[in-house]
Each structure stands twice: as structure tokens, then as C-alpha cells.
Short mmCIF file of C-alpha atoms and ligand atoms in Angstrom, two decimals:
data_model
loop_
_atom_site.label_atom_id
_atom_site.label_comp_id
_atom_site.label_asym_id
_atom_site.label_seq_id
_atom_site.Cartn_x
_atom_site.Cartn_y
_atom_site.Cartn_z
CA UNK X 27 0.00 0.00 0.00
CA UNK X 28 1.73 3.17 -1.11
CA UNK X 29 0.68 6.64 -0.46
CA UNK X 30 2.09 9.70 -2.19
CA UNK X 31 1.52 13.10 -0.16
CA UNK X 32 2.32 15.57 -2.96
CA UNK X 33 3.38 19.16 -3.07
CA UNK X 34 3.39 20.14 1.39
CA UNK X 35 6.30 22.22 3.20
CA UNK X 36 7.70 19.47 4.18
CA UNK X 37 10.28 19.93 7.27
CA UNK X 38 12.78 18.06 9.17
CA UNK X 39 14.01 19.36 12.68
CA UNK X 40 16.82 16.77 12.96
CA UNK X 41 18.58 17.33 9.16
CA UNK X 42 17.01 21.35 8.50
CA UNK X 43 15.26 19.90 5.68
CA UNK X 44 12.81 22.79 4.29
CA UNK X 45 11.45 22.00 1.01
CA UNK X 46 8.39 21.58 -0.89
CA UNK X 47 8.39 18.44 -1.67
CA UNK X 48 6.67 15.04 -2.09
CA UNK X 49 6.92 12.52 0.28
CA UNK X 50 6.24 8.30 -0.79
CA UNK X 51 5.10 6.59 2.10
CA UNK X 52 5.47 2.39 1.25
CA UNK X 53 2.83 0.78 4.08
CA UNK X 54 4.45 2.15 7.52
CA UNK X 55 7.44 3.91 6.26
CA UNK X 56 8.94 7.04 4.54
CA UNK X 57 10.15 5.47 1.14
CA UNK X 58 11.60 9.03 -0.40
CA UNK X 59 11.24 12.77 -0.27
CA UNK X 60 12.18 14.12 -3.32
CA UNK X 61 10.73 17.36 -5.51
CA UNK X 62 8.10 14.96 -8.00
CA UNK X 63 7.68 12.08 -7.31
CA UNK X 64 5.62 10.25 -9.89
CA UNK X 65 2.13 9.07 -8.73
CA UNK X 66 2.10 6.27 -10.88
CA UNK X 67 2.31 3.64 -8.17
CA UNK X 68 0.90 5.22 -5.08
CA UNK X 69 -2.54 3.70 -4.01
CA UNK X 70 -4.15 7.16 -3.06
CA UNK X 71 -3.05 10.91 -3.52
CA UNK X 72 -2.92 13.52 -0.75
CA UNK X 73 -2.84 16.92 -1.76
CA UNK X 74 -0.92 18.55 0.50
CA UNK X 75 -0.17 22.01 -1.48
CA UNK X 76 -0.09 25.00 1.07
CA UNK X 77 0.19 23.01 4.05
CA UNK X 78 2.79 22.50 6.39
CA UNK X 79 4.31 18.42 6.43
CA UNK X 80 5.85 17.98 9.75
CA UNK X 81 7.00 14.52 12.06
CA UNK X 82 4.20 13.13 13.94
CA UNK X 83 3.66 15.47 17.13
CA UNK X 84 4.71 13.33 20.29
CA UNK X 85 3.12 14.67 23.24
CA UNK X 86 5.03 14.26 26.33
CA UNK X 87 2.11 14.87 29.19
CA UNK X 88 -1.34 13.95 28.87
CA UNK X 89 -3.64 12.65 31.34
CA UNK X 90 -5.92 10.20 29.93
CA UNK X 91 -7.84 8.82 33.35
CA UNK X 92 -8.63 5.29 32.50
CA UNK X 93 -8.65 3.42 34.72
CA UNK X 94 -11.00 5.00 37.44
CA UNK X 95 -11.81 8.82 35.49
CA UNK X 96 -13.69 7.38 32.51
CA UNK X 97 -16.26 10.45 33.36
CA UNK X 98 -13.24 12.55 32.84
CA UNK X 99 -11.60 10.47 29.94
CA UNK X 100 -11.17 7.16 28.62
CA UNK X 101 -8.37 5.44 26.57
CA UNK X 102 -10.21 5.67 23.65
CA UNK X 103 -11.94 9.43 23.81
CA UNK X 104 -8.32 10.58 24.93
CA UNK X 105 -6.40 8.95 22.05
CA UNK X 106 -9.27 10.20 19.35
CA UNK X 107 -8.72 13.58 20.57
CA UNK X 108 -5.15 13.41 20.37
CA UNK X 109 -5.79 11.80 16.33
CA UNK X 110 -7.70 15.28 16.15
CA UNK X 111 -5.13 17.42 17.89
CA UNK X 112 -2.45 15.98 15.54
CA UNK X 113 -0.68 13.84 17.79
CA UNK X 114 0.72 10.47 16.50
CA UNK X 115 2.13 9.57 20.28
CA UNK X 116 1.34 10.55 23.10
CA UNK X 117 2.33 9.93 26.88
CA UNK X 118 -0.39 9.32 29.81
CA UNK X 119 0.12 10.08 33.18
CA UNK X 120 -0.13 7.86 36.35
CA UNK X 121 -2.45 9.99 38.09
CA UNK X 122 -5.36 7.35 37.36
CA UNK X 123 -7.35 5.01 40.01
CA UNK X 124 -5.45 2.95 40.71
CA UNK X 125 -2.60 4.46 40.35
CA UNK X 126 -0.26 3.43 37.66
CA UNK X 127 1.89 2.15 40.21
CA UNK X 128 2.39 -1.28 39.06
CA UNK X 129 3.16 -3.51 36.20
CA UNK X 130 -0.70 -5.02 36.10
CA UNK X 131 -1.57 -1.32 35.09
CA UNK X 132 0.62 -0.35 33.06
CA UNK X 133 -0.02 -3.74 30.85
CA UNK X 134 -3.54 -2.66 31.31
CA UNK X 135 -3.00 0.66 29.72
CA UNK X 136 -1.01 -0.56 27.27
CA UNK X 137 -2.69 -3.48 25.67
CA UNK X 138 -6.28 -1.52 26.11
CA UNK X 139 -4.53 1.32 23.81
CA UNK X 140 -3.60 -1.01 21.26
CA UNK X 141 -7.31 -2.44 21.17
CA UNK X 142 -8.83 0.65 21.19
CA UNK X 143 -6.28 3.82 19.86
CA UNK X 144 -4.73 4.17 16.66
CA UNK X 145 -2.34 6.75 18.24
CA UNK X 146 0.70 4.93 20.09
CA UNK X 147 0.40 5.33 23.78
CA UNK X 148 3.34 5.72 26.17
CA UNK X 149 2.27 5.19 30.22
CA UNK X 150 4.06 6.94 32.80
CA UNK X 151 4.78 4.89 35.49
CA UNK X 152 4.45 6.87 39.70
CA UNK X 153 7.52 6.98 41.43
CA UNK X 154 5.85 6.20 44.64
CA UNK X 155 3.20 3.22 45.68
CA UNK X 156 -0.19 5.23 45.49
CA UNK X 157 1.43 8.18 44.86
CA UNK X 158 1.79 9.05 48.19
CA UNK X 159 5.27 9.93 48.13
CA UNK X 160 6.56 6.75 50.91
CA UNK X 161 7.57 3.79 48.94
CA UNK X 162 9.16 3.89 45.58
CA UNK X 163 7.70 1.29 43.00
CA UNK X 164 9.71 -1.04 40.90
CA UNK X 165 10.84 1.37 38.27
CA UNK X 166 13.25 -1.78 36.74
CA UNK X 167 9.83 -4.02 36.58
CA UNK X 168 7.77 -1.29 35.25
CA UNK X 169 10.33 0.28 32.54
CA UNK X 170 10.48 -3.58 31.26
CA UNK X 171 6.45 -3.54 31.21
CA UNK X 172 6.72 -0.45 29.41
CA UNK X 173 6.73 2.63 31.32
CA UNK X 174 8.76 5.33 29.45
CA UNK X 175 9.37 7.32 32.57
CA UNK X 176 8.27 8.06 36.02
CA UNK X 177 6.28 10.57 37.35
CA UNK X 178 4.60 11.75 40.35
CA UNK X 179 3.13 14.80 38.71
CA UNK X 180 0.66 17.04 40.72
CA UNK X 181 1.63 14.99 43.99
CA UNK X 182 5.15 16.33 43.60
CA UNK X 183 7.36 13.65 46.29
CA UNK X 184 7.93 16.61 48.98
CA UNK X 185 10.36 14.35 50.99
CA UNK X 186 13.96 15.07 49.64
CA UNK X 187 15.11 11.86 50.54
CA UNK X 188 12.82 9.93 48.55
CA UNK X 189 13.14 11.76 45.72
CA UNK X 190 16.66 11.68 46.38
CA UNK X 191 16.30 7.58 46.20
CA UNK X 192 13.69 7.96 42.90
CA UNK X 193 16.64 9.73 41.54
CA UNK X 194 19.47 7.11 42.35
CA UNK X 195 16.76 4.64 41.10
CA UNK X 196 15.92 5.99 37.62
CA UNK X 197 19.60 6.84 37.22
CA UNK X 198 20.35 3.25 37.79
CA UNK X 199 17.45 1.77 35.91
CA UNK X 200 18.42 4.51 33.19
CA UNK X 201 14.35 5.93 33.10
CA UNK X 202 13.66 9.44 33.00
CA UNK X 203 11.85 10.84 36.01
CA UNK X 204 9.39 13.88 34.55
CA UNK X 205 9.13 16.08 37.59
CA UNK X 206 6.01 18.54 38.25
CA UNK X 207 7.94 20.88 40.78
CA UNK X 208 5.58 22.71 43.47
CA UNK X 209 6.70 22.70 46.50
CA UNK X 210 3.08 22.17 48.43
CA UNK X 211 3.81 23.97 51.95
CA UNK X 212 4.46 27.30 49.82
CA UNK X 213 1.39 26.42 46.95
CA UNK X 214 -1.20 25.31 50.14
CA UNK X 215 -4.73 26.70 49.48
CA UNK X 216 -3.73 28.65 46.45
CA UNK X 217 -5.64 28.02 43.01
CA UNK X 218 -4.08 31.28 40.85
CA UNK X 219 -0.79 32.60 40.68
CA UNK X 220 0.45 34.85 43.80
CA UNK X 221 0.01 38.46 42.91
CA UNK X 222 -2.21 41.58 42.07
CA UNK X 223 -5.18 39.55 39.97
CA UNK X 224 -5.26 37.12 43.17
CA UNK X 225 -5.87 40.05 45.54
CA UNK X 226 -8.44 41.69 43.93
CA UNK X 227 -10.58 38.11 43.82
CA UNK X 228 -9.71 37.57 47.22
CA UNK X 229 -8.29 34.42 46.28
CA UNK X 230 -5.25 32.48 47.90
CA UNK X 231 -2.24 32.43 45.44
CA UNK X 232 0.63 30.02 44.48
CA UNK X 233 3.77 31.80 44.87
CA UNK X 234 6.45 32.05 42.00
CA UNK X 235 8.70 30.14 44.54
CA UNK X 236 6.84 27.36 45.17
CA UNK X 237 8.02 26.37 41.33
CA UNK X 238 11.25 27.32 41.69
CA UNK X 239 12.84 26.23 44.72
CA UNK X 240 11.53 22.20 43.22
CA UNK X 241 12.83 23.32 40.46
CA UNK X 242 16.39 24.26 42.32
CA UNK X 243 16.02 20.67 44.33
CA UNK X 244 15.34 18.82 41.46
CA UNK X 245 18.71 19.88 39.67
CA UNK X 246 20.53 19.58 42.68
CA UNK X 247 19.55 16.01 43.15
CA UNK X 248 20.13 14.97 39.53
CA UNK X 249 23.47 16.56 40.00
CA UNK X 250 23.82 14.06 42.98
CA UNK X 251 22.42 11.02 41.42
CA UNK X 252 23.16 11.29 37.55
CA UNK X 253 19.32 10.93 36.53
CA UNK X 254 17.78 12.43 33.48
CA UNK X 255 15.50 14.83 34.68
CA UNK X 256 12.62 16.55 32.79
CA UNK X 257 10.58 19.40 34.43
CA UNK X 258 7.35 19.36 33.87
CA UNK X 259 5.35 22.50 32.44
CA UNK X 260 7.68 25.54 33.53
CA UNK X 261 5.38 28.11 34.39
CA UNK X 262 8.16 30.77 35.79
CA UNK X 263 11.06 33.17 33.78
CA UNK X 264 13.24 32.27 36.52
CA UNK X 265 12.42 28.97 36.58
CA UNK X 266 13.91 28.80 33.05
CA UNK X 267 17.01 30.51 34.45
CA UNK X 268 17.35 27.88 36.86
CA UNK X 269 17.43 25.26 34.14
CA UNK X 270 19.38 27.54 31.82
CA UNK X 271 22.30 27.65 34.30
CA UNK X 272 22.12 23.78 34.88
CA UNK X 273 22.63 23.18 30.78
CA UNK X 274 25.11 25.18 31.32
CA UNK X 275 26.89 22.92 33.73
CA UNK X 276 26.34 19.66 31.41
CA UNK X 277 23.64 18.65 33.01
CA UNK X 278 21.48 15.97 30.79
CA UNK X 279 18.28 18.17 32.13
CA UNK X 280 15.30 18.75 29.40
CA UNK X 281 12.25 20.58 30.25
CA UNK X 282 8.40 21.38 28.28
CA UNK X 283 6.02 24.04 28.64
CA UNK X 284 2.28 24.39 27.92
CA UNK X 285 0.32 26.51 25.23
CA UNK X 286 -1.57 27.74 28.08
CA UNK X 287 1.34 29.07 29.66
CA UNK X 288 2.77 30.43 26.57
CA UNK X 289 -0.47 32.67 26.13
CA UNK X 290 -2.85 33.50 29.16
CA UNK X 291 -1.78 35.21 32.09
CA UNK X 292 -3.48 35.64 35.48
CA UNK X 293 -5.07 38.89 34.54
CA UNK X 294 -7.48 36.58 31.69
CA UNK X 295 -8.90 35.04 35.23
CA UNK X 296 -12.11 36.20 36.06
CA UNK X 297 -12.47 34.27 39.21
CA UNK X 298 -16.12 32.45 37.64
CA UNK X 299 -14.51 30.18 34.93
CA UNK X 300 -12.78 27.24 36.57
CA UNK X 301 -11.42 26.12 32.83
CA UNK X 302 -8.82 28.99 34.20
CA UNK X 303 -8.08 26.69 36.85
CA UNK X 304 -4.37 25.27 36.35
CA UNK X 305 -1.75 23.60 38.09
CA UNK X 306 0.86 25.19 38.22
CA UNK X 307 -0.91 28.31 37.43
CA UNK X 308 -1.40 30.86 34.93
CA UNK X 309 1.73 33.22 35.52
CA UNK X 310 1.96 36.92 34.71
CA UNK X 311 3.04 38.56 31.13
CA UNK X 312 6.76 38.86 32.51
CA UNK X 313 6.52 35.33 32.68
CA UNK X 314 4.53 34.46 29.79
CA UNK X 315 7.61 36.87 27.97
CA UNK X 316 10.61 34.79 30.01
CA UNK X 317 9.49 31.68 28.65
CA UNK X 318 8.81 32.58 25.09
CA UNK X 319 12.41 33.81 25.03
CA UNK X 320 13.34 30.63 26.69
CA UNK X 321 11.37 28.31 24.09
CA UNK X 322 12.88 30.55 21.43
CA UNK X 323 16.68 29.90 22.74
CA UNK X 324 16.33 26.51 23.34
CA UNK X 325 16.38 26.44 27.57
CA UNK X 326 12.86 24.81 26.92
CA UNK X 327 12.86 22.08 24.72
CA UNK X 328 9.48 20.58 24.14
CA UNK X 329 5.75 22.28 24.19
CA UNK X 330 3.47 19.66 25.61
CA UNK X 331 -0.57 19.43 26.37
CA UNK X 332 -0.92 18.79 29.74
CA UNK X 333 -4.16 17.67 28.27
CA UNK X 334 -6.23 17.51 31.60
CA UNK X 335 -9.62 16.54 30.97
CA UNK X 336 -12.74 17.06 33.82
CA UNK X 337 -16.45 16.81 33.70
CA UNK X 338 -18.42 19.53 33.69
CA UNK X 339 -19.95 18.67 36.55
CA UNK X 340 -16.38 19.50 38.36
CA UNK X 341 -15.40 22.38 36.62
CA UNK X 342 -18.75 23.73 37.72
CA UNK X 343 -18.02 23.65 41.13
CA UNK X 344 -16.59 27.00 41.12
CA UNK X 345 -12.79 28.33 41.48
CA UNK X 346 -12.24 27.49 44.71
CA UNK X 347 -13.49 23.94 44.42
CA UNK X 348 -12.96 23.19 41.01
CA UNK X 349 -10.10 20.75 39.93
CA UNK X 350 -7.17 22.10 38.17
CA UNK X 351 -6.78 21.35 34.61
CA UNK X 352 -7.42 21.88 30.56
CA UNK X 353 -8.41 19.79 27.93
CA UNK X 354 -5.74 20.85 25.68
CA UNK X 355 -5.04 18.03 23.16
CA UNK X 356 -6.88 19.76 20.60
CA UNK X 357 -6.19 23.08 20.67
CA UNK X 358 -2.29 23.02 21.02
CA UNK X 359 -1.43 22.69 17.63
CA UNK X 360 -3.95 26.06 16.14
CA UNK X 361 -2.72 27.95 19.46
CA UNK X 362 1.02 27.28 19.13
CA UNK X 363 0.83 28.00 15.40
CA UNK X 364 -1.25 31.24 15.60
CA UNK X 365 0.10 32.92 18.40
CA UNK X 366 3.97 31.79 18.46
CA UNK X 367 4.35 30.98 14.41
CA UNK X 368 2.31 33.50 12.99
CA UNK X 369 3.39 35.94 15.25
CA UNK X 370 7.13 34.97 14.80
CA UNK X 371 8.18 33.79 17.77
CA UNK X 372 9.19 30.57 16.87
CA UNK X 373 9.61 29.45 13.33
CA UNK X 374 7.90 26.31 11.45
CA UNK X 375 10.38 23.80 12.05
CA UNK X 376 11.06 25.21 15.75
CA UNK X 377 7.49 24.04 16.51
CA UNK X 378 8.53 20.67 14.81
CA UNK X 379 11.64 20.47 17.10
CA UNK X 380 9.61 21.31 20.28
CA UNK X 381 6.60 18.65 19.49
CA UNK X 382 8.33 15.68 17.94
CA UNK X 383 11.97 15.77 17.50
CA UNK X 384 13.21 16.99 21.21
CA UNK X 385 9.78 14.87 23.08
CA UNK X 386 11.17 11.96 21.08
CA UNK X 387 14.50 12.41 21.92
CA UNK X 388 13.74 12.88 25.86
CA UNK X 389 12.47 9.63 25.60
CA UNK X 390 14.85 7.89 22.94
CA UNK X 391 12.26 6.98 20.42
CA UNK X 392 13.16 6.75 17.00
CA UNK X 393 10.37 8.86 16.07
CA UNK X 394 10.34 13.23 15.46
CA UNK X 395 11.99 12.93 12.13
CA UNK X 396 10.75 13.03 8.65
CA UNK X 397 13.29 10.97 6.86
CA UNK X 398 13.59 8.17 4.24
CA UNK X 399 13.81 4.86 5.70
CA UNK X 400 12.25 6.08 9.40
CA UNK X 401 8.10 5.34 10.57
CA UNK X 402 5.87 7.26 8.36
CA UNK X 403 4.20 9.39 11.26
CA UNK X 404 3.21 12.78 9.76
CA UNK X 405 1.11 15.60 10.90
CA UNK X 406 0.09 18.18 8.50
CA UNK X 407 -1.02 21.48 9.02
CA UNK X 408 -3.57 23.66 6.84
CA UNK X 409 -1.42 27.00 8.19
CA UNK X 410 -5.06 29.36 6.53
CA UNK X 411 -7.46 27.61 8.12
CA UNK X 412 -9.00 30.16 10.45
CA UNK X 413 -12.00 28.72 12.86
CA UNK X 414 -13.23 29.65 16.24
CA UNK X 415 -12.27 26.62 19.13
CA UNK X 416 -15.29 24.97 20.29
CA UNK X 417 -15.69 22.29 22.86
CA UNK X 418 -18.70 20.57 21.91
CA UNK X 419 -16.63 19.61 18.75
CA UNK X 420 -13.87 17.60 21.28
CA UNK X 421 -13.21 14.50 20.51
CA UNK X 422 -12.12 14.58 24.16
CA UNK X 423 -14.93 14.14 27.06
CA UNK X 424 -13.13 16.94 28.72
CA UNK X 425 -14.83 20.21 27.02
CA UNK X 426 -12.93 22.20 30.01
CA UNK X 427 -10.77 24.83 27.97
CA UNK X 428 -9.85 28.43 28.62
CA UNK X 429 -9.54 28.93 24.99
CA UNK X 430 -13.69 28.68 24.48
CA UNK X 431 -14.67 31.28 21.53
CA UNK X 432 -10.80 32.01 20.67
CA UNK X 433 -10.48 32.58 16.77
CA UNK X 434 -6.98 30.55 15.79
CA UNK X 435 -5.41 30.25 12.63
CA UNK X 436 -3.50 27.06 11.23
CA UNK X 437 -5.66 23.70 11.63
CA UNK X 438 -4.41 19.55 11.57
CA UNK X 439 -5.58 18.68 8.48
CA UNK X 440 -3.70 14.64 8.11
CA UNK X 441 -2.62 12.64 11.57
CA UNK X 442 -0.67 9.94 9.85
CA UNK X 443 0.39 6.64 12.73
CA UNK X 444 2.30 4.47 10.88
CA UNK X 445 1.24 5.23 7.15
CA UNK X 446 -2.29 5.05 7.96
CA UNK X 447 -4.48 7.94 8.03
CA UNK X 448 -6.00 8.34 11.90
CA UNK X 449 -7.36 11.86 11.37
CA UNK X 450 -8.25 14.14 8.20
CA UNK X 451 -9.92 17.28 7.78
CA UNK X 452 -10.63 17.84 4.23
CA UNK X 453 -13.26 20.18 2.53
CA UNK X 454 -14.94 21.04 6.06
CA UNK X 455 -15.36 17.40 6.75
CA UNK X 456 -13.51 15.56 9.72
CA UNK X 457 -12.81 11.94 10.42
CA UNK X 458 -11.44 9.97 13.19
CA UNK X 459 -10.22 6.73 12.07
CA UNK X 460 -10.80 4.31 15.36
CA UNK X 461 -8.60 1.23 15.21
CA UNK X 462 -10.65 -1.86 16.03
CA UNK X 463 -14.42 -0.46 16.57
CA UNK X 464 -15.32 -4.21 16.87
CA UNK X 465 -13.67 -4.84 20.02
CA UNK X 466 -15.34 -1.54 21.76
O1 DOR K 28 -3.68 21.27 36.08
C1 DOR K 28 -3.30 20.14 36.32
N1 DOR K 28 -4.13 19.06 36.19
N2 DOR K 28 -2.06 19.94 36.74
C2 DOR K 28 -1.61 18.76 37.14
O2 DOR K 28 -0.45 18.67 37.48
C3 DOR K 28 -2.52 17.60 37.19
C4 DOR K 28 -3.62 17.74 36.26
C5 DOR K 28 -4.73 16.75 36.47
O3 DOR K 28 -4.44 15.56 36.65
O4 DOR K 28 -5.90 17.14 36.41
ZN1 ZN K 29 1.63 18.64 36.52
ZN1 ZN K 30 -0.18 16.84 34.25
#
């Protein structure tokens, strides 16, 4: 089976490659890339004139709740939305009930993606039993299951010495541990970023510092222990310093940041609309500025989702109550490409660095590249399309975004897993291509 996408931008963050170009796709792999390429032998024709041909967008943090959330999310809603966000891989977090915490889950996870997802799915094993920040888990048994990292994410491990051990652990075991750093005595009761906005709601902020001082630990100890650490959305300007100056020093540290964080501020909170709710939280515009320069120079490596799907029901509970979060898997892509592309912050084939190449490379994958000879996943990009974001049209269950009624430019038109079309958007139509409906 041989598909011919003809006439896209096609780019390639590893080699530079910027061309227009066709690309020959023989059943799962890239055949060629070349300037015409006949279509005599190619089963079907994409037109891909206009558009933007990029590696498959790998997704480092998403939360997908199955098992125990399936109000929230499940496997297969999660994995369809990230088909229609343009993701061809994406990682899920541990955060689930039970926790991912052991081998039986993470098989779970795994084998009920492949029935069910025709996006590959990655689990994130906890670093603690239950999350509860005691008792590390087998990261040897669950890497072998297939956990590409551990994580303890919201329920950042507050004791030093255990994270200390985590870290001497996934050193050892050679896993990368993807840390959310918060610092919970300092973020206690808060549910918006520390500062002016928070005042004038009356509401209890998270300070700057709670970030950053994890953020300071967490380097420290992987200076102590030799583990490959990778922060988790960096929400702060000086958090980006921090990791700056640890680069600096050698250090095999990576780090990702949201769209979310890229664009709103605390000021867009309006105290009713829990979608605003995030952890950590929206910072201000000096922030929002810090880490655009830091995405730009390379300090932050990967944009991620931190997809974080809730029912309404939840989100409805008001600020105080309501659980942090936003559905993001499909609204990254139209976000990152109107307001960093367009605007020129970073360039094409910087956005295809920061959401396949340097994701893929955190976790060794031989995927992020659009070569000859490597796995034909492909996203590509209508960069004209210009539509309003709407949650009723998620794939995902979670409709909780703060981007409701935003007008974005630059759609996913193709998700491409393995040479197989998963998601395409094509004369206002949209499909989702579901993998196995017969074993639903
Ligand atoms: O906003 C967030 N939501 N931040 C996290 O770290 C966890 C996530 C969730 O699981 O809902
Ligand atoms: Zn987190
Ligand atoms: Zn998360």
C-alpha cells in the first residue's frame, strides 16, 4: 500500500530539511522525499499544497484517566482527541485510580490502547506506591512492562530523601523521572498565581517560589544522582534561568512548557470560569515573555498538552473547588501556530523540534523525524485555516478549555500513525479513524 503526499512544506528538525516536496510513504514507512515524485504507483493521492508536512507530534504529558476517570476520559476518547489534535504519540500520566503504580496497570494501559487507539500510547509509570510519596515502585519491573518514565506529577514527592532515592533509582534503571515541581507547603490553598489579579478576587495564590525552589532541588539532586530529569510544564522566567544555568553545567536536564502558559496570564482570570483553573498556574506577562524567550533559545525544549480533561460537573463547582486542569489536546497545535508561528516567535520547524523531534529524543524513540527509511508518522497542518475553538466539537470528554470562543489560525488537516491515516480534515469534513471499533 503506497501513499504519495504531494506538493506540502515538508520539514525536518533533525537534518534542517525545508522544502516543498513530495513525500512516498510504502505501508508504515517514509520510502523518499524528493521534488516529483511520480504518482504512478501510489494507491491514493494527498494533496498537500499550502500546508505544512511535519514529524508526527509526540506529546510528552497527557492525562488520559482510564482506569477509574472514565467520566473525565477514557483510553479511547483521549487517544481520538489526540488523532484530532495531531498527535501520533502521546504519553499518559499515572495519576489514574489505581494508580499506575504497578506492572498489572501499566499492561492494562497498554494493551487496552492497542485495542482501542490508533495513536501509540506511552504510560508513565508513579515513582511512589499510590502516589503518596513513601515507597518507591519497581521502576526496573515497570520500565520492562513499558513505562517510558516516572512521574509523580501534581503529587510532587515533597520528601527530599525519597526523591533523592527515585533519583538514584531511575539513574540506575536509566528511566527518566518527569518532575512537576511545586513545593506544596508554599502552593497550600492557592488556586491562581500569587500576585495583584489574586488580591483583587480575594483568592489564595501560588507563589512564583513554590516552582522554583523544586525546580532548584530537582537539579541539585540529579546533580547528585546522575538521573535524566525533565521538568514538567515551567510556568516561571526564573524557573527557566534555573534550568538555563544547569545546561550550562552539562547537566542531561530537558524541560516542556504548555500553550496555556505560553499565552494567558493571570489577569485573563475572572475568578467564575474554573477552565482557568491550572496547576501550576497561569503566571503573569513577565513570565509568559521569560518563557517565550526561553522556548525561542532553546532552555525549553518541548511544548506539551498537559491535556487535563474534567467533567463539567467538576469544573462547575466553582474556582475554589474546582479541579485544576485543561483539555488541551486539541487546541495546542492552532494555538502554538497562531500565536507563536504567525506571530514569529518561533519558526515552522522550531514548533517541529519542540513537538516531535526533542519529546522523542527525551524519551529515545526513534520517532520526530521526517526521513527516508524512518516510521511514516506525519502531521500536517492547513497554516489558513481560520476557525473559532469549540468544545462541543472535542473528541475529548473533557470540554474544560480556557480557549472557548478564541479565533486561531493554522488547523491539523492529516494525523498519519504508521502510514495510515488516523485523522483528516478535508473540505470542512472531519474523520477519526478508530482502530478496532469491533472490540469496543
Ligand atoms: O492542572 C493540572 N491538572 N495539573 C496537574 O499537574 C494535574 C492535572 C490533572 O491531573 O488534572
Ligand atoms: Zn503537573
Ligand atoms: Zn499533568
Amino acid at each position: 500500500m503506497k501513499t504519495l503526499i504531494r506538493g506540502g512544506r515538508v520539514l525536518d528538525p533533525e537534518s534542517g530539511y525545508d522544502k516543498i516536496a513530495d513525500i512516498m510513504i510504502d505501508d508504515n514507512v517514509v520510502v523518499e522525499i524528493a521534488e516529483n515524485i511520480s504518482d504512478e504507483d501510489a494507491d491514493s493521492v494527498i494533496d498537500a499544497s499550502g500546508d505544512y508536512v511535519m514529524p508526527g507530534f509526540v506529546d510528552l504529558h497527557a492525562h488520559l484517566r482510564e482506569p477509574g476517570f472514565e467520566h473525565k476520559e477514557t483510553i479511547r476518547t483521549g487517544t481520538r482527541a489526540a488523532a484530532r489534535g495531531g498527535f501520533t504519540t502521546i504519553c499518559c500520566m499515572p495519576n489514574t485510580r489505581p494508580v499506575m503504580d504497578n506492572v498489572e496497570i501499566i499492561k492494562y494501559v497498554i494493551e487496552k490502547a492497542e485495542d482501542v487507539s490508533s495513536v501509540n500510547v506511552l504510560p508513565v509509570a508513579a515513582v511512589t506506591a499510590a502516589e503518596e510519596g513513601e515507597y518507591l515502585t519497581d521502576f526496573d519491573a515497570l520500565k520492562d512492562a513499558g513505562a517510558v518514565a516516572v512521574s509523580e506529577d501534581i503529587n510532587t514527592v515533597m520528601d527530599s530523601r525519597v526523591a533523592r532515592q527515585a533519583m538514584r533509582l531511575a539513574a540506575e534503571v536509566d528511566i527518566p523521572v518527569f518532575a512537576h515541581c511545586e513545593d506544596k507547603s508554599l502552593a497550600k490553598r492557592g488556586v491562581m498565581n500569587a500576585g495583584n489579579r489574586a488580591k483583587e478576587l480575594g483568592f489564595y495564590g501560588i507563589l512564583d517560589s513554590a516552582e522554583e525552589t523544586m525546580v532548584a532541588r530537582d537539579l541539585i539532586l540529579a546533580k547528585n544522582t546522575g538521573a535524566r530529569l525533565h521538568v514538567c510544564h515551567v510556568t516561571t522566567k526564573d524557573s527557566a534561568e534555573l534550568i538555563k544555568f544547569a545546561k550550562e553545567k552539562g547537566l542531561p536536564v530537558t524541560c516542556e512548557v504548555t500553550a496555556h502558559h505560553l499565552i494567558l496570564t493571570d489577569n485573563d482570570i475572572d475568578g467564575s470560569d474554573a477552565d482557568f483553573k491550572i496547576c501550576p498556574p497561569l503566571r503573569d506577562k513577565d513570565d509568559v515573555e521569560g518563557l517565550r524567550r526561553a522556548l525561542a533559545d532553546g532552555v525549553i525544549d518541548c511544548i506539551c498538552t498537559d491535556h487535563a480533561p474534567h467533567h463539567k460537573t467538576e469544573k462547575d463547582r466553582g474556582f475554589l473547588e474546582a479541579p485544576f486542569g485543561a483539555s488541551a489536546l486539541e487546541t495546542t497545535v492552532s494555538l502554538i501556530w497562531s500565536e507563536l508561528v504567525e506571530k514569529g516567535v518561533i519558526s515552522p520547524i522550531q514548533m517541529a523540534e519542540k513537538m516531535s523531534l526533542n519529546p522523542a529524543k527525551v524519551l529515545r524513540l526513534d520517532k520526530g523525524v521526517l526521513q527516508a527509511g524512518r516510521i511514516a508518522d506525519i502531521t500536517i497542518i492547513d497554516p489558513n485555516d481560520k476557525y473559532v475553538i469549540d468544545s462541543t466539537k472535542f473528541a475529548s470528554l473533557g470540554k474544560n478549555t480556557p480557549f472557548e470562543g478564541r479565533e486561531v489560525k493554522g488547523s491539523v488537516k492529516y494525523t498519519i500513525v504508521a502510514g495510515k491515516v488516523v485523522y483528516a480534515h478535508k473540505d470542512g469534513n472531519e474523520t477519526i479513524v478508530d482502530k478496532d471499533i469491533a472490540k469496543l
